[in-house]
Coordinates of C-alpha atoms in Angstrom, one line a residue:
M895 CA 8.4 -20.8 34.0
N896 CA 8.3 -17.0 34.7
V897 CA 11.0 -14.4 34.1
S898 CA 10.5 -11.0 35.6
A899 CA 12.6 -9.1 33.0
A900 CA 15.1 -9.7 30.2
K901 CA 17.2 -8.0 27.6
V902 CA 18.1 -9.5 24.3
I903 CA 19.7 -8.5 21.0
L904 CA 18.1 -9.9 17.8
T905 CA 20.0 -9.6 14.6
E906 CA 18.4 -9.1 11.2
E907 CA 18.8 -12.8 10.5
D908 CA 17.2 -13.7 13.8
I909 CA 14.2 -11.5 13.1
L910 CA 13.8 -12.7 9.6
S911 CA 14.0 -16.3 10.7
I912 CA 11.4 -15.7 13.4
A913 CA 9.1 -14.0 10.9
K914 CA 9.4 -16.8 8.4
D915 CA 8.9 -19.5 11.0
Y916 CA 6.1 -18.0 13.1
L917 CA 4.5 -15.1 11.3
K918 CA 1.9 -17.1 9.4
I919 CA 0.0 -14.4 7.6
E920 CA -1.6 -15.7 4.4
G921 CA 0.0 -14.2 1.3
L922 CA 2.8 -12.4 3.1
D923 CA 6.4 -13.3 2.4
I924 CA 9.1 -11.2 4.1
E925 CA 12.3 -11.6 2.1
N926 CA 14.7 -9.2 3.7
I927 CA 15.1 -7.0 6.8
N928 CA 17.7 -4.2 7.1
I929 CA 18.1 -2.5 10.4
Q930 CA 19.9 0.9 10.8
E931 CA 18.3 4.0 12.3
I932 CA 15.6 3.2 9.8
I933 CA 14.2 -0.3 9.4
T934 CA 13.7 -1.5 5.8
V935 CA 11.4 -4.5 5.2
S936 CA 11.0 -5.9 1.7
G937 CA 9.1 -8.9 0.4
T938 CA 5.9 -9.8 -1.5
Y939 CA 2.2 -9.9 -0.6
K940 CA -0.1 -12.1 -2.7
K941 CA -3.7 -11.3 -3.0
K942 CA -4.7 -12.5 -6.4
I943 CA -1.3 -11.4 -7.7
N944 CA 2.2 -11.2 -6.2
T945 CA 3.0 -7.6 -5.2
A946 CA 6.6 -6.8 -4.4
F947 CA 7.0 -4.1 -1.7
E948 CA 9.6 -2.2 0.3
I949 CA 8.7 -0.2 3.3
K950 CA 10.9 2.0 5.5
L951 CA 9.9 2.3 9.1
G952 CA 11.0 4.3 12.1
L953 CA 10.6 3.1 15.7
G954 CA 8.4 5.2 17.9
S955 CA 7.2 4.8 21.4
I956 CA 6.0 1.7 23.3
K957 CA 3.0 2.3 25.6
N958 CA 0.7 -0.3 27.1
N959 CA 2.4 -3.0 25.0
I960 CA 1.5 -1.1 21.8
I961 CA 4.4 -0.3 19.4
N962 CA 4.2 2.8 17.3
L963 CA 6.0 2.9 14.0
K964 CA 6.3 5.7 11.5
I965 CA 6.2 5.0 7.7
F966 CA 8.9 7.0 5.9
D967 CA 8.7 5.5 2.5
L968 CA 6.8 2.8 0.5
K969 CA 7.7 1.3 -2.8
I970 CA 5.6 -1.1 -4.8
Y971 CA 7.3 -3.0 -7.6
K972 CA 10.4 -0.8 -6.9
L973 CA 8.4 2.4 -7.7
K974 CA 8.2 5.1 -5.0
V975 CA 4.5 5.6 -4.2
I976 CA 3.4 9.2 -4.4
K977 CA 2.5 10.8 -1.1
S978 CA -1.1 11.4 -2.0
V979 CA -1.8 7.7 -2.4
K980 CA 0.8 6.2 0.0
N981 CA -1.6 6.1 3.0
I982 CA -4.3 4.5 0.9
A983 CA -1.8 1.8 -0.5
V984 CA -0.6 1.0 3.0
K985 CA -4.2 0.8 4.3
K986 CA -5.1 -1.6 1.5
I987 CA -2.1 -3.8 2.0
L988 CA -2.6 -4.0 5.8
E989 CA -6.4 -4.1 6.0
N990 CA -6.3 -7.9 6.4
F991 CA -4.0 -7.8 9.4
V992 CA -6.3 -5.9 11.8
S993 CA -7.0 -9.1 13.7
Y994 CA -3.2 -9.5 14.3
G995 CA -3.1 -6.2 16.2
I996 CA -1.9 -4.2 13.2
N997 CA -3.6 -0.9 12.5
V998 CA -2.8 2.0 10.2
N999 CA -3.5 5.7 10.9
G1000 CA -2.1 8.0 8.3
D1001 CA 1.7 7.5 8.3
N1002 CA 1.6 5.6 11.6
I1003 CA 1.4 1.9 12.2
N1004 CA 0.3 0.7 15.6
I1005 CA 1.0 -2.9 16.6
D1006 CA -0.9 -4.1 19.6
L1007 CA 1.3 -6.7 21.2
N1008 CA -1.5 -7.7 23.6
L1009 CA -3.0 -9.4 20.5
A1010 CA 0.1 -10.0 18.3
V1011 CA 2.0 -11.8 21.1
K1012 CA -0.7 -14.5 21.0
L1013 CA 0.8 -15.6 17.7
I1014 CA 4.3 -16.1 19.2
P1015 CA 4.8 -19.8 20.2
Y1016 CA 5.6 -20.8 23.8
F1017 CA 6.0 -17.3 25.2
N1018 CA 3.8 -14.5 26.5
L1019 CA 5.5 -11.2 27.4
K1020 CA 5.3 -7.4 27.7
L1021 CA 7.8 -5.2 25.8
T1022 CA 9.1 -2.2 27.6
R1023 CA 11.8 -0.9 25.2
I1024 CA 13.1 -1.4 21.7
E1025 CA 16.3 0.2 20.4
T1026 CA 17.8 0.0 16.9
L1027 CA 21.5 -1.0 16.6
P1028 CA 23.5 -1.5 13.4
N1029 CA 21.8 -4.6 11.9
A1030 CA 20.0 -5.6 15.1
L1031 CA 17.3 -4.7 17.6
K1032 CA 17.9 -4.4 21.4
I1033 CA 14.7 -5.6 23.1
E1034 CA 13.7 -5.3 26.7
A1035 CA 10.8 -7.2 28.1
E1036 CA 9.1 -8.1 31.3
N1037 CA 6.5 -10.5 32.7
I1038 CA 7.9 -13.3 30.4
K1039 CA 6.0 -16.5 30.8
Y1040 CA 7.0 -19.8 29.1
E1041 CA 4.0 -21.9 28.2
K1042 CA 4.9 -25.2 26.4
E1043 CA 1.3 -25.9 25.6
K1044 CA 0.4 -22.4 24.5
K1045 CA -2.4 -22.6 21.9
F1046 CA -2.7 -20.3 18.9
P1047 CA -5.9 -18.4 18.6
H1048 CA -8.2 -19.2 15.7
I1049 CA -8.8 -16.1 13.7
D1050 CA -11.6 -16.3 11.2
K1051 CA -10.8 -13.5 8.7
K1052 CA -14.1 -13.7 6.9
K1053 CA -16.1 -13.2 10.1
N1054 CA -13.9 -10.9 12.0
P1055 CA -15.7 -7.5 12.0
L1056 CA -12.5 -5.6 12.5
I1057 CA -11.2 -7.0 9.2
L1058 CA -14.5 -6.5 7.4
N1059 CA -15.0 -2.9 8.7
G1060 CA -11.4 -1.6 9.1
Y1061 CA -11.0 -0.3 5.6
H1062 CA -14.6 0.7 5.3
K1063 CA -14.3 2.8 8.5
F1064 CA -11.2 4.6 7.0
R1065 CA -13.2 5.2 3.8
K1066 CA -16.3 6.4 5.8
K1067 CA -14.2 8.7 7.9
I1068 CA -12.6 10.4 4.8
L1069 CA -16.0 10.6 3.0
H1070 CA -17.5 12.2 6.1
K1071 CA -15.0 15.1 5.9
V1072 CA -15.2 15.6 2.1
P1073 CA -18.0 17.7 0.6
S1074 CA -20.5 15.5 -1.1
K1075 CA -19.6 17.0 -4.5
Y1076 CA -16.2 15.3 -4.3
E1077 CA -17.0 12.0 -2.7
K1078 CA -16.4 10.0 -5.8
I1079 CA -12.9 11.5 -6.1
V1080 CA -12.0 9.6 -2.9
E1081 CA -13.4 6.4 -4.3
Y1082 CA -11.4 6.8 -7.5
G1083 CA -8.3 7.9 -5.6
M1084 CA -8.3 4.6 -3.7
L1085 CA -7.9 2.8 -7.0
V1086 CA -4.8 4.7 -8.1
P1087 CA -2.3 2.3 -6.4
D1088 CA -4.0 -0.6 -8.2
I1089 CA -3.8 1.3 -11.5
I1090 CA 0.0 1.8 -11.0
V1091 CA 0.3 -2.0 -10.4
L1092 CA -1.8 -2.5 -13.6
F1093 CA 0.6 -0.4 -15.7
W1094 CA 3.5 -2.4 -14.3
R1095 CA 1.9 -5.7 -15.1
L1096 CA 1.0 -4.6 -18.6
L1097 CA 4.7 -3.7 -19.1
K1098 CA 5.5 -7.4 -18.5
D1099 CA 2.7 -8.8 -20.6
K1100 CA 4.0 -10.2 -23.9
R1101 CA 0.6 -9.6 -25.5
V1102 CA 1.1 -5.8 -25.2
S1103 CA 2.8 -4.1 -28.1
L1104 CA 6.1 -2.2 -27.8
K1105 CA 4.5 1.1 -28.7
V1106 CA 2.0 0.8 -25.7
K1107 CA 4.8 -0.3 -23.4
I1108 CA 6.8 2.8 -24.2
I1109 CA 3.7 4.9 -23.2
L1110 CA 3.2 2.8 -20.0
T1111 CA 6.8 3.4 -19.0
A1112 CA 6.3 7.2 -19.3
L1113 CA 3.1 7.0 -17.4
T1114 CA 4.5 4.9 -14.6
A1115 CA 7.5 7.2 -14.2
Y1116 CA 5.2 10.2 -14.1
L1117 CA 2.9 8.7 -11.4
A1118 CA 5.9 7.8 -9.3
S1119 CA 6.9 11.5 -9.1
P1120 CA 4.1 13.7 -10.4
I1121 CA 4.3 17.5 -11.1
D1122 CA 1.5 19.5 -9.6
I1123 CA -0.6 21.2 -12.3
L1124 CA -3.9 21.8 -10.5
P1125 CA -4.7 23.9 -7.4
D1126 CA -5.3 22.3 -4.1
F1127 CA -9.0 22.9 -4.0
I1128 CA -10.6 19.8 -2.6
P1129 CA -10.7 19.8 1.3
F1130 CA -9.2 16.6 2.8
V1131 CA -8.3 15.2 -0.6
G1132 CA -5.9 17.8 -1.8
K1133 CA -4.3 17.8 -5.3
I1134 CA -6.0 15.4 -7.7
D1135 CA -3.4 15.6 -10.5
D1136 CA -2.4 12.0 -10.0
I1137 CA -6.0 10.7 -9.8
S1138 CA -7.0 12.6 -12.9
I1139 CA -4.0 11.7 -15.0
A1140 CA -4.1 8.1 -13.9
F1141 CA -7.7 7.7 -15.2
F1142 CA -7.4 9.9 -18.3
A1143 CA -4.2 8.0 -19.3
L1144 CA -5.7 4.6 -18.6
N1145 CA -8.7 5.6 -20.7
I1146 CA -6.2 6.1 -23.6
I1147 CA -4.5 2.8 -22.9
I1148 CA -7.8 1.0 -22.9
D1149 CA -8.4 2.1 -26.4
E1150 CA -5.0 0.6 -27.4
I1151 CA -5.3 -2.8 -25.6
P1152 CA -8.0 -5.5 -25.8
E1153 CA -10.3 -5.5 -22.7
K1154 CA -9.4 -9.1 -21.9
I1155 CA -5.7 -8.2 -21.5
I1156 CA -6.6 -5.3 -19.2
M1157 CA -8.9 -7.5 -17.1
D1158 CA -6.3 -10.3 -17.0
N1159 CA -3.8 -7.9 -15.4
W1160 CA -6.2 -6.1 -13.1
Q1161 CA -5.9 -7.2 -9.5
G1162 CA -9.2 -5.8 -8.3
E1163 CA -12.7 -7.2 -8.4
E1164 CA -14.1 -4.2 -10.1
N1165 CA -14.5 -3.8 -13.9
I1166 CA -11.8 -1.2 -14.3
V1167 CA -12.7 -0.5 -17.9
S1168 CA -16.2 0.6 -17.0
I1169 CA -15.0 2.5 -13.9
T1170 CA -12.4 4.3 -16.0
K1171 CA -15.1 5.6 -18.4
E1172 CA -17.2 6.7 -15.5
A1173 CA -14.3 8.4 -13.8
V1174 CA -13.3 10.3 -16.9
N1175 CA -16.8 11.6 -17.2
Y1176 CA -17.1 12.5 -13.5
I1177 CA -13.7 14.2 -13.3
T1178 CA -14.5 16.2 -16.5
E1179 CA -17.7 17.4 -14.9
I1180 CA -16.0 18.3 -11.6
L1181 CA -12.9 20.0 -12.9
G1182 CA -14.5 21.8 -15.8
G1183 CA -13.1 22.4 -19.3
K1184 CA -10.2 24.6 -18.4
N1185 CA -8.7 22.2 -15.9
V1186 CA -9.4 19.1 -18.1
S1187 CA -7.4 20.9 -20.8
K1188 CA -4.5 21.1 -18.4
I1189 CA -4.7 17.4 -17.6
L1190 CA -4.9 16.5 -21.3
E1191 CA -2.0 18.8 -22.1
Q1192 CA 0.1 17.2 -19.4
I1193 CA -0.7 13.7 -20.8
R1194 CA 0.3 15.0 -24.3
N1195 CA 3.6 16.2 -22.8
I1196 CA 4.1 12.7 -21.3
F1197 CA 3.4 11.1 -24.6
K1198 CA 5.2 13.7 -26.7
S1199 CA 8.6 12.0 -26.7
H1200 CA 7.1 8.6 -27.6
P1201 CA 3.9 9.2 -29.5
I1202 CA 1.8 6.1 -30.0
N1203 CA 1.2 6.6 -33.7
N1204 CA 5.0 6.9 -34.4
C1205 CA 6.0 3.7 -32.6
E1206 CA 6.2 0.3 -34.1
N1207 CA 4.4 -2.8 -32.7

């Protein structure tokens, strides 16, 4: 059966039901969709650990069956992600979805329906227009074909070169633009979202003492809305306050918590304890004594109201 064109209104409940029934992406659980002028999607994504997220999106253009979305806000574990690491966080979350037609470019998400539509059962179609309504989407499509025996494509994530190379291309592109002196800053910066998650997980770990949890609370709040204390002197990377403070602060936390607890809560494959020591030495060398003093002073200010030595276990 073929239909030349059609218009349909899908409510939030309709879209959520479709996502849960047919969007079979390993580890992804979409729990809620709110549609106004801005579309808010929340849920969890599990890759080693469950990561709660909330993302606010704006609809852009549709051209050649490609939907363009704008990322306005991202929260992980209910914490607003700082602008300097938001793009990296989104890139990491979506890097496994390249084969589903989902690509990230800065604050923009492009969904190639020529590929994504293959995952929709029974129908093939071309979207021509999407409009947001209160709690619903108005969708216009053409060339709608009903195929009862439509087969789902097999997507081998481990072998798909787009998945293997998507994130590495992003990393390579940034590194190509950054002076070689600062390349490692990019590498360390890509770990900051994971460090924020680490702080949050340590807050919930019963093995971590109250005194350390008080410090973790202050650090997490700071990283959610940092104050700029260093000049914007690294081309294409920008201010590195959040990167520097994340690693210097984590270095202090590592001295207060057994390494096993740190590694139990770390979601990455890297040894974050060793990397933190390397990062502190590298950042110290790059920034110089004067700027490192500013970083340490800022950390002292964060700790000042709840000093570790004055807190009880």
